[in-house]
PDB file of C-alpha atoms and ligand atoms in Angstrom:
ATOM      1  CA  UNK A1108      53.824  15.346  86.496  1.00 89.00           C
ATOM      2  CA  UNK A1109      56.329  17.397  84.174  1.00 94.00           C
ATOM      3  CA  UNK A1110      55.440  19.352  81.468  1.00 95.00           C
ATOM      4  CA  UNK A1111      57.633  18.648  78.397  1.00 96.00           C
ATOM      5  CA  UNK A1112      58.020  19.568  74.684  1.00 97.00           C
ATOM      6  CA  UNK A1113      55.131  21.417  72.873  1.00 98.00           C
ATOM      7  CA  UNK A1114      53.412  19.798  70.492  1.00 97.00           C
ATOM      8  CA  UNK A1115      50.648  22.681  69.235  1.00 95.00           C
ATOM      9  CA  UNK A1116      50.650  26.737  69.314  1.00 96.00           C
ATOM     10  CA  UNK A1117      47.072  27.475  68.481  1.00 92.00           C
ATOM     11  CA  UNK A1118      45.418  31.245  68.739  1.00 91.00           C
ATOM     12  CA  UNK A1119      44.263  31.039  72.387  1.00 95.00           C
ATOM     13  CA  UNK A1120      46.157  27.924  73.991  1.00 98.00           C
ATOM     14  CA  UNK A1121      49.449  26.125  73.884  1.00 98.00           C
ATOM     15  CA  UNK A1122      49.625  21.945  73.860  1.00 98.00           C
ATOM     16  CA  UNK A1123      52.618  20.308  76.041  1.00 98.00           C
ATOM     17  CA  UNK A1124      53.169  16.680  76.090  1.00 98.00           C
ATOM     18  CA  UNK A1125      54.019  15.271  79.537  1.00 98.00           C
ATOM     19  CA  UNK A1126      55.743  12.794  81.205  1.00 97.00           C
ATOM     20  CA  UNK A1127      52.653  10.061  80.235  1.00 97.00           C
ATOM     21  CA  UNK A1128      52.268   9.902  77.046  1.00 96.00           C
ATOM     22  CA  UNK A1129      48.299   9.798  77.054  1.00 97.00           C
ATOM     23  CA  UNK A1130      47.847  12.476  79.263  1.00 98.00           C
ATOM     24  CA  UNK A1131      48.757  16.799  77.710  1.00 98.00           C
ATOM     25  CA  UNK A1132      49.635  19.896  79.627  1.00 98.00           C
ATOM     26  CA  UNK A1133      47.455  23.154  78.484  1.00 98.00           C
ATOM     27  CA  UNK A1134      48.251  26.390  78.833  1.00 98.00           C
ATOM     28  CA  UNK A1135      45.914  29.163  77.888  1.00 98.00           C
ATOM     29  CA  UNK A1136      47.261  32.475  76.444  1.00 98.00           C
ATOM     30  CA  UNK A1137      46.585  35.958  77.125  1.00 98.00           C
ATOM     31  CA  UNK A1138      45.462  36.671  73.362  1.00 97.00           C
ATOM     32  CA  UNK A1139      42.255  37.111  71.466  1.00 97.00           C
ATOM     33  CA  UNK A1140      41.329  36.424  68.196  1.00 96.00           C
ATOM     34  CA  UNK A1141      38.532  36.738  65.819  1.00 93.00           C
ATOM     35  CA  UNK A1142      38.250  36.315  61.957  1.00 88.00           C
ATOM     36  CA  UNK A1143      40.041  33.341  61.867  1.00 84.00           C
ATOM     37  CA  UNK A1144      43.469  35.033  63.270  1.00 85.00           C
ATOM     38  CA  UNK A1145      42.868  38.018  61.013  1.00 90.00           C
ATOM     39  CA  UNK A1146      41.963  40.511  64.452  1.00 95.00           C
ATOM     40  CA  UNK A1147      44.588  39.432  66.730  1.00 95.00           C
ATOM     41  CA  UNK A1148      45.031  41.670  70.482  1.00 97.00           C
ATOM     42  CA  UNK A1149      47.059  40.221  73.491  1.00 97.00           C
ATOM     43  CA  UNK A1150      44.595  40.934  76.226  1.00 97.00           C
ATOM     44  CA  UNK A1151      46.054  40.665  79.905  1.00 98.00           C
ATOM     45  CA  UNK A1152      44.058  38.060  82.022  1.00 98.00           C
ATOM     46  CA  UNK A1153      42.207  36.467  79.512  1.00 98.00           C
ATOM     47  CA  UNK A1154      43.633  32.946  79.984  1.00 98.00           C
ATOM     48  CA  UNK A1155      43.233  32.925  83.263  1.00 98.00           C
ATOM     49  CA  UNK A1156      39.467  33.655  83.282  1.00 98.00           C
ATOM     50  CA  UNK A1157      39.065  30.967  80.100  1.00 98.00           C
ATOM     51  CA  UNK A1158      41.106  28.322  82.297  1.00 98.00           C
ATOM     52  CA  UNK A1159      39.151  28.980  85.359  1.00 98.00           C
ATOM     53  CA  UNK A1160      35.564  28.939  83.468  1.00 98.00           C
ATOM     54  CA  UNK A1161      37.070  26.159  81.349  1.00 98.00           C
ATOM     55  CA  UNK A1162      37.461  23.816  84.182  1.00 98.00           C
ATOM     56  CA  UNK A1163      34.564  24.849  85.993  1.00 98.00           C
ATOM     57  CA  UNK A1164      32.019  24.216  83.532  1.00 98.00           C
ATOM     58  CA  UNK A1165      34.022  20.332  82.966  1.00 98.00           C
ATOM     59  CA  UNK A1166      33.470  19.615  86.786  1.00 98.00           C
ATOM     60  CA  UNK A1167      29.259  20.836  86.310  1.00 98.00           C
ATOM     61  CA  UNK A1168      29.571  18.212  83.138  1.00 98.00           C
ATOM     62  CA  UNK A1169      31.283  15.925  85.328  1.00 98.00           C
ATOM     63  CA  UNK A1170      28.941  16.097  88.171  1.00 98.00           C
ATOM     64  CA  UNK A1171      26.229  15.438  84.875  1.00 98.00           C
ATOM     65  CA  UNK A1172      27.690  12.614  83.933  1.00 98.00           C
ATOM     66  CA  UNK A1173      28.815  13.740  80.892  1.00 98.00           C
ATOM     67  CA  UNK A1174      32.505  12.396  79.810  1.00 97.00           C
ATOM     68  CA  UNK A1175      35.533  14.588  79.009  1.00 98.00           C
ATOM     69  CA  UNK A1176      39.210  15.304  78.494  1.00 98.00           C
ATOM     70  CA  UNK A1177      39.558  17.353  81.373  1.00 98.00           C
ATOM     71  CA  UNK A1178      41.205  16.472  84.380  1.00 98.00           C
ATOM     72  CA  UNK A1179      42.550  19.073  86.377  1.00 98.00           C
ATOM     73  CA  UNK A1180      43.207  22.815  86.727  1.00 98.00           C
ATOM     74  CA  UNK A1181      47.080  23.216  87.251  1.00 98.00           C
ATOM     75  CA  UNK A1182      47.240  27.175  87.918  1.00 98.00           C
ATOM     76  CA  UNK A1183      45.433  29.820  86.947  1.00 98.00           C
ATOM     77  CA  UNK A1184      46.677  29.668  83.241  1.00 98.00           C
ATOM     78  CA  UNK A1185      47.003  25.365  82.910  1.00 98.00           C
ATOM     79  CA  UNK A1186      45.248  22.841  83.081  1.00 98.00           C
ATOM     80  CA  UNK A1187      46.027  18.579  82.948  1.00 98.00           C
ATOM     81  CA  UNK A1188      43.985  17.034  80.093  1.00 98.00           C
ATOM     82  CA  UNK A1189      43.621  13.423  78.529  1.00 98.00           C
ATOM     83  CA  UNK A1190      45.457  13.194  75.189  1.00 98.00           C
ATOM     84  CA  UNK A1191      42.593  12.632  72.523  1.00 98.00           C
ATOM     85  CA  UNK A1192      42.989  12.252  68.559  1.00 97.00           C
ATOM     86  CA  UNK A1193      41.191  15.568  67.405  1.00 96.00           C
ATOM     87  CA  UNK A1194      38.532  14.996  65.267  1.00 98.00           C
ATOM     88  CA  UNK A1195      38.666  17.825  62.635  1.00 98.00           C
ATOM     89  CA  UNK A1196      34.983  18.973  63.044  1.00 98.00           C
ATOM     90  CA  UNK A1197      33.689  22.139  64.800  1.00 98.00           C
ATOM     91  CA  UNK A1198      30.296  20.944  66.097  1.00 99.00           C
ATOM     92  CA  UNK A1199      28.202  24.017  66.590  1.00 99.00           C
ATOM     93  CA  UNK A1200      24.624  24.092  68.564  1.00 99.00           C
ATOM     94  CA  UNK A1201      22.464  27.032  68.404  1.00 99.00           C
ATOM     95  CA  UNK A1202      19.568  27.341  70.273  1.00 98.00           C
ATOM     96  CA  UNK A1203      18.597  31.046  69.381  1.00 98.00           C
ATOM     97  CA  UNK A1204      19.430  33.004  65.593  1.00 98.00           C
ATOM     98  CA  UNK A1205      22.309  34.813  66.304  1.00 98.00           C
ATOM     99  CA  UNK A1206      25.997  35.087  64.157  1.00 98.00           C
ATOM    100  CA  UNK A1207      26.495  33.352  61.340  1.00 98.00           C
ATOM    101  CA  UNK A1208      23.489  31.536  61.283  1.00 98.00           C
ATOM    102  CA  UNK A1209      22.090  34.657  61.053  1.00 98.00           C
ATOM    103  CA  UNK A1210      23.629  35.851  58.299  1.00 98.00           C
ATOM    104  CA  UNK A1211      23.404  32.783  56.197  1.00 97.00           C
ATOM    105  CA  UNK A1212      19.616  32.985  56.088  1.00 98.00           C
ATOM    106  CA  UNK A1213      18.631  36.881  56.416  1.00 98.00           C
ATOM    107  CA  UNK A1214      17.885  36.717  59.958  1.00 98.00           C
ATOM    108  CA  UNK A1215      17.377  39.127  62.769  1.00 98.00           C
ATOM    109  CA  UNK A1216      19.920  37.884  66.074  1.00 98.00           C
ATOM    110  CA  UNK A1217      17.573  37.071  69.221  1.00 98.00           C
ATOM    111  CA  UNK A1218      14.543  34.109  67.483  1.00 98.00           C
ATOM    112  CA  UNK A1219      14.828  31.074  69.653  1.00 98.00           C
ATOM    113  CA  UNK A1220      14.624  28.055  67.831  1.00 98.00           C
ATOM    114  CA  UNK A1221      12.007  25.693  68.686  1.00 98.00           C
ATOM    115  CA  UNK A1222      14.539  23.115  68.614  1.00 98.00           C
ATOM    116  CA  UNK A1223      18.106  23.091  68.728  1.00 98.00           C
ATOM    117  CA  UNK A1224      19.765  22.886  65.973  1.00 98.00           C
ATOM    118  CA  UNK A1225      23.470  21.018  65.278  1.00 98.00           C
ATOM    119  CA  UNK A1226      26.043  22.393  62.648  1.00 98.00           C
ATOM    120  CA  UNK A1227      29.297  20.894  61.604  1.00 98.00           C
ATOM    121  CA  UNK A1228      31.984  22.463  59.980  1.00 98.00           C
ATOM    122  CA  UNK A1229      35.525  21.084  58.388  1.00 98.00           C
ATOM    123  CA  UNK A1230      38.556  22.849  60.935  1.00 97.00           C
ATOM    124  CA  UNK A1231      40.960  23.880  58.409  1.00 95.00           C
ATOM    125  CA  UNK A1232      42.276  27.152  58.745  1.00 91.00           C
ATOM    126  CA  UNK A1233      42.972  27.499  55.165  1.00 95.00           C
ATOM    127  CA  UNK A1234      39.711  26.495  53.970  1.00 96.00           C
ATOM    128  CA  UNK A1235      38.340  29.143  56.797  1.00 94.00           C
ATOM    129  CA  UNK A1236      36.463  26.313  58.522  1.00 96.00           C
ATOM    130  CA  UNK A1237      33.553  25.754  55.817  1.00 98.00           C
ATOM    131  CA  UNK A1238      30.262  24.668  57.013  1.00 98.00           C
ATOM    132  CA  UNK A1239      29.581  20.895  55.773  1.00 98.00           C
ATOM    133  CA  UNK A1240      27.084  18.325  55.868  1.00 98.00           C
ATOM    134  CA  UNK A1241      27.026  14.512  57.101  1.00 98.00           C
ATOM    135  CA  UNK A1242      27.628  13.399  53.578  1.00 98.00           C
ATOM    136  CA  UNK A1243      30.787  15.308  52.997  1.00 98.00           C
ATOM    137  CA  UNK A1244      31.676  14.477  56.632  1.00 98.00           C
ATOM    138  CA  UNK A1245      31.380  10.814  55.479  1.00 98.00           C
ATOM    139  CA  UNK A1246      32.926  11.546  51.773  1.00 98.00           C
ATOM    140  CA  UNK A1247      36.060  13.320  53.825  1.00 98.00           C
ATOM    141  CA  UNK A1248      36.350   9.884  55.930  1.00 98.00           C
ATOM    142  CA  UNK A1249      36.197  12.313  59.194  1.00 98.00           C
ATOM    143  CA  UNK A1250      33.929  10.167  60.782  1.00 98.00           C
ATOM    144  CA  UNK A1251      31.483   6.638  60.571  1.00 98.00           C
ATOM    145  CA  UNK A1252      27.616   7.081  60.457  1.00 98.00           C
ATOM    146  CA  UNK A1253      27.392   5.940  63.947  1.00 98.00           C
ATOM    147  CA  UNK A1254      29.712   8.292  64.806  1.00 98.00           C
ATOM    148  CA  UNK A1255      28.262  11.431  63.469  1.00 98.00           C
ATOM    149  CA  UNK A1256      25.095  10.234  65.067  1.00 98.00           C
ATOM    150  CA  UNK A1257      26.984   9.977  68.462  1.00 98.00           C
ATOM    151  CA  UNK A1258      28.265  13.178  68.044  1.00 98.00           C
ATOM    152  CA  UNK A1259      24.986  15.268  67.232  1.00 98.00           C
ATOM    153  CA  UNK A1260      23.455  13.156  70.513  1.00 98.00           C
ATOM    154  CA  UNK A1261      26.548  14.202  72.835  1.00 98.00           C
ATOM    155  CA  UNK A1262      26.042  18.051  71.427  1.00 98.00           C
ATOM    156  CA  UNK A1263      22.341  17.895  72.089  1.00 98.00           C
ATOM    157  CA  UNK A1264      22.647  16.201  75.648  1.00 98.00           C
ATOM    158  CA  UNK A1265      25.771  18.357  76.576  1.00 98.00           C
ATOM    159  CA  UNK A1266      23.645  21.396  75.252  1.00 98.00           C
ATOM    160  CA  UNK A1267      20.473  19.880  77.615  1.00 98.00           C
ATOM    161  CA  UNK A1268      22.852  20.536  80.918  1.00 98.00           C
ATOM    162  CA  UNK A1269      24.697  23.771  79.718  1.00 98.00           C
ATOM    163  CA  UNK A1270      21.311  25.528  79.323  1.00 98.00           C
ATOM    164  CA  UNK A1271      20.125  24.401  82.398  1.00 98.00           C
ATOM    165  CA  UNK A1272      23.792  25.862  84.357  1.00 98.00           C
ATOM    166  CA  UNK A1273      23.646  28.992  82.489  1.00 98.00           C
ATOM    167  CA  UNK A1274      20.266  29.386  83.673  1.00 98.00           C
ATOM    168  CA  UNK A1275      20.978  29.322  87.053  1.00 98.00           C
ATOM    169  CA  UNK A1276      23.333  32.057  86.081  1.00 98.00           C
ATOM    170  CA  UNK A1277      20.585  34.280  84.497  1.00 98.00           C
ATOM    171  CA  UNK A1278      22.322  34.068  81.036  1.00 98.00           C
ATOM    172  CA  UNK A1279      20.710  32.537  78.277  1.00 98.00           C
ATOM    173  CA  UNK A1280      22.998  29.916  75.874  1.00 98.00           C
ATOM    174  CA  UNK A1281      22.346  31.387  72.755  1.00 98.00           C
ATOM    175  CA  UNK A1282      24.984  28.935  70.844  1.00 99.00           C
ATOM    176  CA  UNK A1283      28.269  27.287  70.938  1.00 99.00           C
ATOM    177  CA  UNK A1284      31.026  25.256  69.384  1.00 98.00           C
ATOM    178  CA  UNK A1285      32.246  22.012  70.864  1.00 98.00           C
ATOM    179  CA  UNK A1286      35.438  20.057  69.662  1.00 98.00           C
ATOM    180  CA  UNK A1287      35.667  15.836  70.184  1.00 98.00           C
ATOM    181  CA  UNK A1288      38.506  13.295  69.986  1.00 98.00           C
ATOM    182  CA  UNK A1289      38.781   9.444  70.277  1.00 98.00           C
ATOM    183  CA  UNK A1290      40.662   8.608  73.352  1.00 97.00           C
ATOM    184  CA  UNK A1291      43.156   5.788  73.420  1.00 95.00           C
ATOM    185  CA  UNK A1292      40.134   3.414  73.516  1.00 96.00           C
ATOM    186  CA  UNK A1293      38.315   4.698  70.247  1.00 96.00           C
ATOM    187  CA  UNK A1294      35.550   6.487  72.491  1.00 97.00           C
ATOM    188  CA  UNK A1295      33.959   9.406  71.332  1.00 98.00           C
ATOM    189  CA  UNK A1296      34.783  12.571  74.310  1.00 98.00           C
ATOM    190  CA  UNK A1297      34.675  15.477  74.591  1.00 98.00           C
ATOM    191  CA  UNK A1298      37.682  18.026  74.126  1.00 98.00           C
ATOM    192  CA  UNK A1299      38.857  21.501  73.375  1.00 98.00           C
ATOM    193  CA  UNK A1300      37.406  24.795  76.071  1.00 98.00           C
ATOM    194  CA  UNK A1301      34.006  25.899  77.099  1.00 98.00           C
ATOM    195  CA  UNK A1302      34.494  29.598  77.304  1.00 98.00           C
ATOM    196  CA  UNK A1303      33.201  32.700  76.529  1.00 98.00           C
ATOM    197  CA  UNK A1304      35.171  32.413  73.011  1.00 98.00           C
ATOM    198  CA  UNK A1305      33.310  29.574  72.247  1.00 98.00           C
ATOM    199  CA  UNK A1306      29.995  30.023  73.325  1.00 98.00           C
ATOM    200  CA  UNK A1307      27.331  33.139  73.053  1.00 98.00           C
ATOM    201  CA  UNK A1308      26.153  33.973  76.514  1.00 98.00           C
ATOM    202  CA  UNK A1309      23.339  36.712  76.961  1.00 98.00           C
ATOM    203  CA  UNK A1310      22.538  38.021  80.003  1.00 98.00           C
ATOM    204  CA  UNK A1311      18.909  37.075  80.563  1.00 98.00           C
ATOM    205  CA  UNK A1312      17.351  40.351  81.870  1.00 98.00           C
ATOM    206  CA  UNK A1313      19.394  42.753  79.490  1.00 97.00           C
ATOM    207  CA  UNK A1314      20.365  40.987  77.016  1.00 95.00           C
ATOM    208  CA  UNK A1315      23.790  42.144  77.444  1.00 97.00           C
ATOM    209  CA  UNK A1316      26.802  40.038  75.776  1.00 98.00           C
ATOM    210  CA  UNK A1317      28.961  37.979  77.772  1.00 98.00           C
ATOM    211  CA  UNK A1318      30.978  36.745  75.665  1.00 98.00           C
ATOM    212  CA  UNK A1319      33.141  36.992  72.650  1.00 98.00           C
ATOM    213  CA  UNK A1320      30.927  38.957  70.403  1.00 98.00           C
ATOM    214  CA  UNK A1321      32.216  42.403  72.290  1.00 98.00           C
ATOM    215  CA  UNK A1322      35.531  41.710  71.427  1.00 97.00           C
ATOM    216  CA  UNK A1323      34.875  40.377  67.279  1.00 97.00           C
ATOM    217  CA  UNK A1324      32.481  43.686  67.320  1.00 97.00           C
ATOM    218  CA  UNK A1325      34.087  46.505  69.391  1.00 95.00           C
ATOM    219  CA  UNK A1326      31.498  46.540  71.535  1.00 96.00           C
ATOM    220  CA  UNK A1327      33.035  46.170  74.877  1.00 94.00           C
ATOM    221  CA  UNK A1328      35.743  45.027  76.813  1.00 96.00           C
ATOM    222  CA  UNK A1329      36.720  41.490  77.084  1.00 97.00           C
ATOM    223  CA  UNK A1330      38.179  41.048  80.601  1.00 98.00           C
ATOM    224  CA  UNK A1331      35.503  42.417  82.503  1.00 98.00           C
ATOM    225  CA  UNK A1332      32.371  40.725  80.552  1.00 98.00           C
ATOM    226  CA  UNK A1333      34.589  37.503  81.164  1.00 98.00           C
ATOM    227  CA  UNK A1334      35.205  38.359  84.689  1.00 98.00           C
ATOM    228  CA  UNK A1335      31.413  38.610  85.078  1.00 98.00           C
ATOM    229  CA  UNK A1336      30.590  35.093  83.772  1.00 98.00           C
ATOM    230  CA  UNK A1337      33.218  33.694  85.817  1.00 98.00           C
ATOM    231  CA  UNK A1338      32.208  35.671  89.105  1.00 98.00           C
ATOM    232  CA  UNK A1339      28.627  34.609  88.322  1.00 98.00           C
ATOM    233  CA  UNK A1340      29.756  30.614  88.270  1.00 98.00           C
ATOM    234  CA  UNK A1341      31.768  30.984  91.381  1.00 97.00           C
ATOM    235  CA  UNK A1342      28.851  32.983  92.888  1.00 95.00           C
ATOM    236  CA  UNK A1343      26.918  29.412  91.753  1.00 91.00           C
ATOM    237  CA  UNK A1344      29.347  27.105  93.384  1.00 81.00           C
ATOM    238  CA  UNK A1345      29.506  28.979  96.666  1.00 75.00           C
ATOM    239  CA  UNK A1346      25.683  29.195  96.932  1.00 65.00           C
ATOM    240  CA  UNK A1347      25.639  25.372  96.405  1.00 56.00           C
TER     241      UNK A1347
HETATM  242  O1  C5P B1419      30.010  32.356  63.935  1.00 62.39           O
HETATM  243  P1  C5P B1419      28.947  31.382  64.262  1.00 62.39           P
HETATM  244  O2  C5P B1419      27.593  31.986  64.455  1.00 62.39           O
HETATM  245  O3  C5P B1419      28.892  30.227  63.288  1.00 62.39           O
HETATM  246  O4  C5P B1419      29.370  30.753  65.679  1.00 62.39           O
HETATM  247  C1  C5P B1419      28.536  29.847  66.386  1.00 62.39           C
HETATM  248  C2  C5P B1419      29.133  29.581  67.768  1.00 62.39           C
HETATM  249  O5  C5P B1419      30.346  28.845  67.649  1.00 62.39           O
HETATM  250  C3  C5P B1419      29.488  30.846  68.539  1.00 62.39           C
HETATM  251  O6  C5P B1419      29.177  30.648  69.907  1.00 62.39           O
HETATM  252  C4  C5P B1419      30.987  30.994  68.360  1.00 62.39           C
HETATM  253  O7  C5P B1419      31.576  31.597  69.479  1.00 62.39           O
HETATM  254  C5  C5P B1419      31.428  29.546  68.225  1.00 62.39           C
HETATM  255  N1  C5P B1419      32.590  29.389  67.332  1.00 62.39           N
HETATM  256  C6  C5P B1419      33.832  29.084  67.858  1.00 62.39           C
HETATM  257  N2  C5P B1419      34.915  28.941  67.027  1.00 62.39           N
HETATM  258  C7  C5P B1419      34.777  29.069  65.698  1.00 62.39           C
HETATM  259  C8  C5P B1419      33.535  29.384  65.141  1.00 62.39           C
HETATM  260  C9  C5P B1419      32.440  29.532  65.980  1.00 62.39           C
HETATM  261  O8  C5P B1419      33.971  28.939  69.069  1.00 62.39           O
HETATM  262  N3  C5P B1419      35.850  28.907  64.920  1.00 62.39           N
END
């Protein structure tokens, strides 16, 4: 397969079309960002350990059953994904009060919630990715009823397995965002990177973060928190 022209520079990852046209080649960057671009630090290493978690957490959802873009790890920065049409929703899970969610009500970060709970919000960087409601999702034409119900079920299952890996890992899934497309078919699947920039990871017995939050709060160093979450799922697969 050869990697052609690019099609998307985002903040963490660069989109290449290839030689098929339903099939993209990703490479992840060596750059971290936080307030919507506004913090912005190259940090050496960093796509490499999002690649490699990346694709390891798509082969656990694989072995789960659970459908995505993802097909293979290329190097350590690149991976081969399915071309999908993005839909332009961030679809956030929370199982525990932490960030904005936090925020939004007057809440102390650590409550779990005695069920999870699924947030959408409109990607558009100039808008700063407001939070919106099914309504508005409908209103903006985004996506059908049955749709938005298909996605909140896909978050909730795909949250189901994800708590159940990180457990095994001794980190608790406090939240995350997950990004879908239709493929060529129309289906519903899943897209974009599970990572520590997209997902609050605690580490069960300290509480630790492992994960974005010590870079957007200056409260530790990215590589090596990264580097632990990625040590701990290869420490996983080799136990296996
Ligand atoms: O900031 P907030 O509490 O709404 O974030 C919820 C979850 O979604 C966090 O795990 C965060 O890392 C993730 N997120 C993301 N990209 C965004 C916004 C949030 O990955 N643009």
């Amino acid at each position: 397969m050869k990697r052609n022209g690019l099609i998307y520079a985002g903040k963490a990852k660069k989109l290449f079309l290839t030689d098929d046209e339903q099939v993209l080649w990703v490479e992840y960057l060596d750059q971290a960002t936080a307030l919507n671009g506004l913090k912005k630090d190259k940090v050496i290493g960093k796509g490499q350990l999002n690649n490699k978690i990346t694709s390891r957490i798509f082969d656990y959802l694989t072995e789960q059953g659970i459908d995505h873009h993802f097909i293979q790890q290329k190097s350590p920065t690149e991976q081969i994904i399915q071309r999908l049409q993005i839909i332009p929703l961030e679809v956030v899970v929370r199982n525990v009060v932490a960030g904005s969610f936090a925020k939004r009500f007057g809440l102390e970060e650590g409550q779990e919630l005695e069920q999870p709970i699924v947030e959408f919000y409109f990607k558009n960087d100039a808008l700063d990715d407001p939070f919106i409601n099914d309504e508005h999702v409908l209103f903006l034409e985004i996506a059908s009823k049955e749709e938005i119900a298909e996605l909140k079920q896909l978050a909730l299952e795909i949250n189901h397995v994800l708590r159940q890996l990180f457990d095994q890992l001794s980190i608790l899934l406090v939240d995350f965002k997950l990004e879908f497309g239709r493929n060529s078919q129309g289906k519903i699947t899943l897209g974009d990177e599970i990572s520590p920039d997209t997902c609050r990871l605690w580490d069960k017995e300290t509480s630790r973060h492992l994960d974005k939050d010590v870079y957007r709060r200056n409260i530790g160093e990215i590589v090596s928190v990264y580097e632990e979450v990625l040590d701990r799922l290869e420490q996983l697969k080799g136990g296996k």
